[in-house]
């Protein structure tokens, strides 16, 4: 057979490079779609987490005829007398009966720095106990707290109770920012279904806090749990009344001498818009009580309403509208753009 009669088999180098280029283009076209599909699945799981939280809260309300306290305290008068949060109160309604039964509510129950054995026992009982409905799958924030005192890792939540908004008549402006009593889940509790005069379907209970903030170019955590885990509540002895101020001699959010002002664990008063990320960290101050509703999802963040439905609020939502739906009885009933 002559060389001219031979059949040429295979690809030339040019053809091979063309095929590789086409495959690369197809991958580049498909990758955003794959990433979008994955984020849609994660976003759906995040919304489902809030729906589960809503069921737990509403089942609690059905049993006790009042909504759980956002956070509470134990009885003895001491700056370390932090009681449980709403996360603890709703455990029996979220298929965590055994964990709830292991928790003690006597003594200095949560703060490891108190040196109280009850606090140590509680932290050890819940060490590395996972609560999947507290975790947003889109977030890169850590799942376990970084509190070294007490030698236990506690579940960090990616969601916060909404106390109300800073424009509510009950709000006290403290050295740590605004603290409201105008919402559904409030400090020390006491809100009943009939108190939600704007309607349960129009009033927030819980908001997402699942992304990093930015402090002058440095990534920082700006969620309300403050690395203490989901379970540490407050040592406050009273509720906000609208009479407090930054100049108060003994701000109600602080110790008796006005120091140690970091007592807004797992709660937030609406002060910023959706997905506000610029935040100056300050151990005392820095608006620790007004951490924003913000998420790792593009374009907005999830919230839970008092009737149990979940909505995705857009980043461009008017702040005035957000404050209206954070308050239960301000008369500002508005259509919520999602």
CSV table of C-alpha atoms in Angstrom, one decimal:
chain,number,residue,atom,x,y,z
A,1,UNK,CA,0.0,0.0,0.0
A,2,UNK,CA,1.4,3.3,-1.0
A,3,UNK,CA,1.7,6.2,1.4
A,4,UNK,CA,-1.0,8.1,-0.5
A,5,UNK,CA,-3.4,5.2,0.0
A,6,UNK,CA,-2.9,4.9,3.8
A,7,UNK,CA,-6.0,6.0,5.8
A,8,UNK,CA,-5.1,8.7,8.4
A,9,UNK,CA,-6.5,7.8,11.8
A,10,UNK,CA,-6.8,10.0,15.0
A,11,UNK,CA,-6.8,13.7,15.6
A,12,UNK,CA,-4.4,16.3,14.6
A,13,UNK,CA,-3.0,18.5,17.3
A,14,UNK,CA,-5.1,21.4,16.1
A,15,UNK,CA,-8.3,19.3,16.3
A,16,UNK,CA,-7.4,18.1,19.8
A,17,UNK,CA,-6.9,21.7,21.0
A,18,UNK,CA,-10.2,22.8,19.5
A,19,UNK,CA,-12.0,20.0,21.3
A,20,UNK,CA,-10.4,20.9,24.6
A,21,UNK,CA,-11.3,24.5,24.1
A,22,UNK,CA,-15.0,23.6,23.4
A,23,UNK,CA,-15.1,21.4,26.5
A,24,UNK,CA,-13.6,24.2,28.5
A,25,UNK,CA,-16.2,26.7,27.2
A,26,UNK,CA,-19.0,24.2,28.0
A,27,UNK,CA,-17.7,23.8,31.6
A,28,UNK,CA,-17.5,27.5,32.0
A,29,UNK,CA,-21.1,27.9,30.8
A,30,UNK,CA,-22.4,25.1,33.0
A,31,UNK,CA,-20.4,25.9,36.2
A,32,UNK,CA,-22.5,29.0,37.2
A,33,UNK,CA,-25.7,27.0,36.7
A,34,UNK,CA,-24.4,24.2,38.9
A,35,UNK,CA,-23.3,26.7,41.5
A,36,UNK,CA,-26.7,28.4,41.3
A,37,UNK,CA,-28.5,25.0,41.7
A,38,UNK,CA,-26.3,24.2,44.8
A,39,UNK,CA,-27.0,27.6,46.3
A,40,UNK,CA,-30.7,27.2,45.7
A,41,UNK,CA,-30.6,23.9,47.5
A,42,UNK,CA,-28.7,25.4,50.4
A,43,UNK,CA,-31.1,28.4,50.5
A,44,UNK,CA,-34.0,26.0,50.6
A,45,UNK,CA,-32.5,24.1,53.5
A,46,UNK,CA,-31.9,27.4,55.3
A,47,UNK,CA,-35.6,28.3,54.9
A,48,UNK,CA,-36.6,24.9,56.1
A,49,UNK,CA,-34.5,25.5,59.3
A,50,UNK,CA,-36.5,28.6,60.0
A,51,UNK,CA,-39.8,26.7,59.4
A,52,UNK,CA,-38.7,24.1,62.0
A,53,UNK,CA,-37.9,26.8,64.4
A,54,UNK,CA,-41.3,28.3,63.8
A,55,UNK,CA,-43.0,25.0,64.6
A,56,UNK,CA,-41.0,24.7,67.8
A,57,UNK,CA,-41.9,28.3,68.9
A,58,UNK,CA,-45.6,28.0,68.0
A,59,UNK,CA,-45.9,24.6,69.8
A,60,UNK,CA,-44.3,26.3,72.8
A,61,UNK,CA,-46.9,29.1,72.6
A,62,UNK,CA,-49.7,26.5,72.2
A,63,UNK,CA,-48.6,24.8,75.4
A,64,UNK,CA,-47.9,27.8,77.6
A,65,UNK,CA,-50.1,30.5,75.9
A,66,UNK,CA,-47.2,32.8,75.7
A,67,UNK,CA,-44.2,33.0,73.4
A,68,UNK,CA,-40.8,32.0,74.8
A,69,UNK,CA,-38.5,34.6,76.2
A,70,UNK,CA,-35.8,35.5,73.7
A,71,UNK,CA,-33.5,35.1,76.7
A,72,UNK,CA,-34.0,35.1,80.4
A,73,UNK,CA,-32.2,34.9,83.7
A,74,UNK,CA,-32.2,32.8,86.8
A,75,UNK,CA,-33.3,34.3,90.1
A,76,UNK,CA,-30.3,35.1,92.2
A,77,UNK,CA,-29.1,38.7,91.9
A,78,UNK,CA,-25.7,38.4,90.3
A,79,UNK,CA,-24.2,39.6,87.1
A,80,UNK,CA,-23.5,36.0,86.1
A,81,UNK,CA,-27.0,34.8,86.5
A,82,UNK,CA,-27.6,34.2,82.8
A,83,UNK,CA,-30.7,32.1,82.2
A,84,UNK,CA,-31.6,30.1,79.1
A,85,UNK,CA,-32.4,31.4,75.6
A,86,UNK,CA,-35.4,30.6,73.4
A,87,UNK,CA,-33.2,27.9,71.8
A,88,UNK,CA,-33.3,26.1,75.2
A,89,UNK,CA,-36.9,26.7,75.9
A,90,UNK,CA,-38.0,25.2,72.6
A,91,UNK,CA,-35.8,22.1,72.8
A,92,UNK,CA,-38.7,19.8,74.0
A,93,UNK,CA,-40.7,20.9,70.9
A,94,UNK,CA,-37.8,20.3,68.5
A,95,UNK,CA,-37.2,16.6,69.3
A,96,UNK,CA,-34.5,17.4,71.8
A,97,UNK,CA,-36.3,16.3,75.0
A,98,UNK,CA,-33.4,14.4,76.4
A,99,UNK,CA,-31.0,17.4,76.0
A,100,UNK,CA,-33.5,19.7,77.7
A,101,UNK,CA,-34.0,17.2,80.6
A,102,UNK,CA,-30.2,17.2,81.2
A,103,UNK,CA,-30.1,21.0,81.6
A,104,UNK,CA,-30.2,22.6,85.1
A,105,UNK,CA,-31.8,26.0,85.7
A,106,UNK,CA,-30.5,26.5,89.2
A,107,UNK,CA,-27.4,28.5,89.9
A,108,UNK,CA,-25.1,30.3,87.4
A,109,UNK,CA,-26.3,28.2,84.6
A,110,UNK,CA,-24.3,29.1,81.5
A,111,UNK,CA,-21.4,31.5,81.9
A,112,UNK,CA,-18.3,29.3,82.3
A,113,UNK,CA,-16.4,32.2,83.9
A,114,UNK,CA,-18.7,32.2,86.8
A,115,UNK,CA,-16.9,29.2,88.3
A,116,UNK,CA,-20.3,27.6,89.1
A,117,UNK,CA,-20.4,23.8,88.8
A,118,UNK,CA,-23.9,24.0,87.3
A,119,UNK,CA,-22.6,26.1,84.4
A,120,UNK,CA,-19.8,23.6,83.8
A,121,UNK,CA,-22.3,20.7,83.9
A,122,UNK,CA,-24.7,22.4,81.4
A,123,UNK,CA,-21.9,23.1,79.0
A,124,UNK,CA,-20.6,19.6,79.3
A,125,UNK,CA,-24.0,18.1,78.7
A,126,UNK,CA,-24.3,20.0,75.4
A,127,UNK,CA,-20.7,19.8,74.4
A,128,UNK,CA,-20.6,19.1,70.6
A,129,UNK,CA,-24.3,18.4,70.6
A,130,UNK,CA,-25.4,19.3,67.1
A,131,UNK,CA,-28.7,21.1,66.4
A,132,UNK,CA,-28.9,21.1,62.6
A,133,UNK,CA,-31.8,23.6,62.4
A,134,UNK,CA,-29.5,26.3,63.8
A,135,UNK,CA,-27.0,26.1,61.0
A,136,UNK,CA,-27.2,27.8,57.6
A,137,UNK,CA,-25.5,25.5,55.0
A,138,UNK,CA,-24.4,28.5,52.9
A,139,UNK,CA,-22.5,30.1,55.7
A,140,UNK,CA,-18.7,29.8,56.3
A,141,UNK,CA,-19.0,30.9,59.9
A,142,UNK,CA,-17.9,28.5,62.5
A,143,UNK,CA,-20.4,26.0,63.9
A,144,UNK,CA,-19.0,25.7,67.4
A,145,UNK,CA,-18.3,28.5,69.9
A,146,UNK,CA,-14.7,29.6,70.6
A,147,UNK,CA,-15.4,30.2,74.3
A,148,UNK,CA,-12.5,28.5,76.1
A,149,UNK,CA,-13.8,29.0,79.6
A,150,UNK,CA,-15.6,25.9,80.6
A,151,UNK,CA,-13.8,23.6,78.2
A,152,UNK,CA,-16.9,22.9,76.1
A,153,UNK,CA,-17.8,23.5,72.5
A,154,UNK,CA,-21.4,24.7,72.1
A,155,UNK,CA,-23.5,24.9,69.0
A,156,UNK,CA,-23.4,28.4,67.5
A,157,UNK,CA,-26.7,29.6,65.9
A,158,UNK,CA,-26.9,31.3,62.5
A,159,UNK,CA,-30.2,32.9,63.4
A,160,UNK,CA,-31.3,35.5,66.1
A,161,UNK,CA,-34.5,36.4,67.9
A,162,UNK,CA,-35.8,39.8,66.8
A,163,UNK,CA,-36.6,42.0,69.9
A,164,UNK,CA,-38.3,44.7,67.8
A,165,UNK,CA,-37.0,47.8,66.2
A,166,UNK,CA,-35.1,50.8,67.6
A,167,UNK,CA,-38.1,53.1,66.8
A,168,UNK,CA,-40.5,51.3,69.1
A,169,UNK,CA,-41.7,53.3,72.2
A,170,UNK,CA,-40.2,50.6,74.5
A,171,UNK,CA,-36.7,50.8,73.2
A,172,UNK,CA,-33.9,51.8,75.6
A,173,UNK,CA,-30.8,53.3,74.0
A,174,UNK,CA,-27.9,51.8,76.0
A,175,UNK,CA,-24.2,52.0,75.9
A,176,UNK,CA,-24.4,48.9,73.7
A,177,UNK,CA,-27.0,50.1,71.3
A,178,UNK,CA,-30.8,49.9,71.2
A,179,UNK,CA,-32.7,47.2,73.0
A,180,UNK,CA,-36.4,46.9,72.2
A,181,UNK,CA,-39.4,45.2,73.8
A,182,UNK,CA,-41.6,45.7,70.8
A,183,UNK,CA,-41.2,42.3,69.1
A,184,UNK,CA,-42.6,38.8,69.7
A,185,UNK,CA,-39.6,37.1,71.3
A,186,UNK,CA,-38.4,39.6,73.9
A,187,UNK,CA,-36.1,39.8,76.9
A,188,UNK,CA,-37.7,38.0,79.8
A,189,UNK,CA,-40.7,37.0,77.7
A,190,UNK,CA,-44.4,37.6,78.3
A,191,UNK,CA,-45.8,38.3,74.8
A,192,UNK,CA,-49.1,36.6,74.1
A,193,UNK,CA,-50.7,36.0,70.7
A,194,UNK,CA,-53.2,38.8,71.4
A,195,UNK,CA,-50.4,41.3,72.0
A,196,UNK,CA,-49.4,41.1,68.3
A,197,UNK,CA,-51.8,43.8,67.2
A,198,UNK,CA,-50.3,44.2,63.8
A,199,UNK,CA,-51.0,40.5,63.0
A,200,UNK,CA,-48.9,37.4,63.4
A,201,UNK,CA,-48.4,37.2,59.6
A,202,UNK,CA,-47.0,40.7,59.6
A,203,UNK,CA,-44.5,40.5,62.5
A,204,UNK,CA,-41.0,39.1,62.7
A,205,UNK,CA,-39.8,36.6,65.2
A,206,UNK,CA,-36.4,35.4,64.0
A,207,UNK,CA,-33.9,36.7,61.4
A,208,UNK,CA,-30.9,35.1,59.8
A,209,UNK,CA,-27.4,36.1,60.8
A,210,UNK,CA,-25.1,33.9,58.8
A,211,UNK,CA,-22.4,35.9,57.1
A,212,UNK,CA,-19.2,37.8,57.9
A,213,UNK,CA,-19.2,41.5,58.6
A,214,UNK,CA,-16.4,43.9,57.7
A,215,UNK,CA,-14.5,46.1,60.2
A,216,UNK,CA,-12.3,48.5,58.2
A,217,UNK,CA,-11.2,45.7,55.8
A,218,UNK,CA,-11.1,42.9,58.4
A,219,UNK,CA,-13.7,40.1,58.3
A,220,UNK,CA,-15.5,39.9,61.6
A,221,UNK,CA,-18.4,37.9,63.0
A,222,UNK,CA,-21.5,40.1,63.6
A,223,UNK,CA,-24.0,37.5,64.8
A,224,UNK,CA,-25.7,38.0,68.1
A,225,UNK,CA,-24.5,34.8,69.8
A,226,UNK,CA,-21.2,36.5,70.4
A,227,UNK,CA,-19.2,33.2,70.5
A,228,UNK,CA,-21.2,32.0,73.6
A,229,UNK,CA,-23.2,29.5,71.8
A,230,UNK,CA,-27.0,29.3,71.4
A,231,UNK,CA,-27.9,28.8,75.0
A,232,UNK,CA,-26.6,31.7,77.2
A,233,UNK,CA,-29.3,34.2,78.0
A,234,UNK,CA,-29.3,37.4,80.0
A,235,UNK,CA,-28.7,38.5,83.6
A,236,UNK,CA,-30.9,41.6,83.2
A,237,UNK,CA,-33.4,42.2,86.1
A,238,UNK,CA,-35.9,44.3,84.1
A,239,UNK,CA,-37.3,44.9,80.6
A,240,UNK,CA,-36.7,48.0,78.5
A,241,UNK,CA,-39.3,50.7,79.0
A,242,UNK,CA,-38.1,53.5,76.8
A,243,UNK,CA,-36.6,55.4,79.7
A,244,UNK,CA,-33.0,54.3,79.4
A,245,UNK,CA,-30.2,56.2,77.8
A,246,UNK,CA,-26.5,56.1,77.1
A,247,UNK,CA,-26.0,58.5,80.0
A,248,UNK,CA,-27.8,56.4,82.5
A,249,UNK,CA,-25.7,55.8,85.7
A,250,UNK,CA,-26.6,52.1,85.7
A,251,UNK,CA,-27.6,51.1,82.2
A,252,UNK,CA,-30.0,48.2,82.4
A,253,UNK,CA,-28.0,46.1,79.9
A,254,UNK,CA,-24.9,46.3,82.1
A,255,UNK,CA,-23.6,45.4,85.5
A,256,UNK,CA,-24.4,47.6,88.4
A,257,UNK,CA,-21.4,49.9,87.7
A,258,UNK,CA,-22.2,50.3,84.0
A,259,UNK,CA,-19.5,47.9,82.8
A,260,UNK,CA,-19.5,44.4,81.3
A,261,UNK,CA,-22.0,45.6,78.7
A,262,UNK,CA,-22.4,42.6,76.4
A,263,UNK,CA,-25.7,41.2,77.4
A,264,UNK,CA,-27.6,40.9,74.1
A,265,UNK,CA,-26.8,37.3,73.4
A,266,UNK,CA,-28.9,35.6,70.7
A,267,UNK,CA,-31.1,38.7,70.2
A,268,UNK,CA,-31.1,41.7,68.0
A,269,UNK,CA,-33.0,45.0,67.7
A,270,UNK,CA,-33.5,46.1,64.2
A,271,UNK,CA,-31.3,49.2,63.6
A,272,UNK,CA,-29.7,48.4,60.2
A,273,UNK,CA,-31.1,47.3,56.8
A,274,UNK,CA,-31.0,43.8,55.4
A,275,UNK,CA,-27.4,42.6,54.7
A,276,UNK,CA,-25.7,45.6,56.3
A,277,UNK,CA,-22.2,44.2,56.7
A,278,UNK,CA,-20.0,47.2,57.8
A,279,UNK,CA,-19.5,47.0,61.5
A,280,UNK,CA,-16.9,48.4,63.9
A,281,UNK,CA,-16.2,45.8,66.6
A,282,UNK,CA,-16.1,47.0,70.1
A,283,UNK,CA,-16.3,44.9,73.3
A,284,UNK,CA,-18.2,47.6,75.0
A,285,UNK,CA,-20.4,49.5,72.5
A,286,UNK,CA,-20.2,49.0,68.8
A,287,UNK,CA,-24.0,48.5,68.8
A,288,UNK,CA,-23.7,44.9,70.0
A,289,UNK,CA,-27.5,44.9,70.7
A,290,UNK,CA,-28.4,46.0,67.1
A,291,UNK,CA,-26.7,43.3,65.0
A,292,UNK,CA,-28.2,43.3,61.5
A,293,UNK,CA,-30.3,40.6,59.8
A,294,UNK,CA,-27.8,39.5,57.1
A,295,UNK,CA,-26.9,36.3,55.3
A,296,UNK,CA,-24.5,34.5,53.0
A,297,UNK,CA,-27.2,34.2,50.3
A,298,UNK,CA,-27.0,36.5,47.4
A,299,UNK,CA,-29.6,39.3,47.4
A,300,UNK,CA,-31.2,39.1,50.8
A,301,UNK,CA,-31.8,37.1,54.0
A,302,UNK,CA,-34.4,34.8,55.5
A,303,UNK,CA,-36.8,35.7,58.3
A,304,UNK,CA,-39.5,33.9,60.3
A,305,UNK,CA,-42.8,35.5,61.0
A,306,UNK,CA,-45.0,34.9,64.1
A,307,UNK,CA,-47.5,32.8,62.1
A,308,UNK,CA,-44.7,30.4,61.2
A,309,UNK,CA,-44.2,31.4,57.5
A,310,UNK,CA,-40.7,32.2,56.2
A,311,UNK,CA,-39.8,34.9,53.7
A,312,UNK,CA,-36.7,36.0,51.9
A,313,UNK,CA,-36.3,39.8,52.4
A,314,UNK,CA,-34.3,41.6,49.7
A,315,UNK,CA,-31.2,43.6,50.4
A,316,UNK,CA,-32.8,46.8,49.0
A,317,UNK,CA,-35.8,46.6,51.3
A,318,UNK,CA,-36.7,50.0,52.9
A,319,UNK,CA,-35.4,50.2,56.5
A,320,UNK,CA,-38.7,51.8,57.6
A,321,UNK,CA,-40.6,48.8,56.3
A,322,UNK,CA,-38.2,46.4,58.1
A,323,UNK,CA,-38.8,48.3,61.3
A,324,UNK,CA,-42.5,48.2,60.9
A,325,UNK,CA,-42.6,44.4,60.6
A,326,UNK,CA,-40.1,44.0,63.5
A,327,UNK,CA,-42.6,45.7,65.9
A,328,UNK,CA,-45.8,43.8,66.9
A,329,UNK,CA,-48.0,46.8,67.7
A,330,UNK,CA,-46.9,50.0,66.0
A,331,UNK,CA,-49.8,50.1,63.6
A,332,UNK,CA,-47.4,50.0,60.6
A,333,UNK,CA,-49.0,47.1,58.8
A,334,UNK,CA,-47.3,46.9,55.4
A,335,UNK,CA,-47.0,44.6,52.4
A,336,UNK,CA,-43.7,42.8,52.6
A,337,UNK,CA,-41.7,42.8,49.4
A,338,UNK,CA,-39.8,39.5,49.0
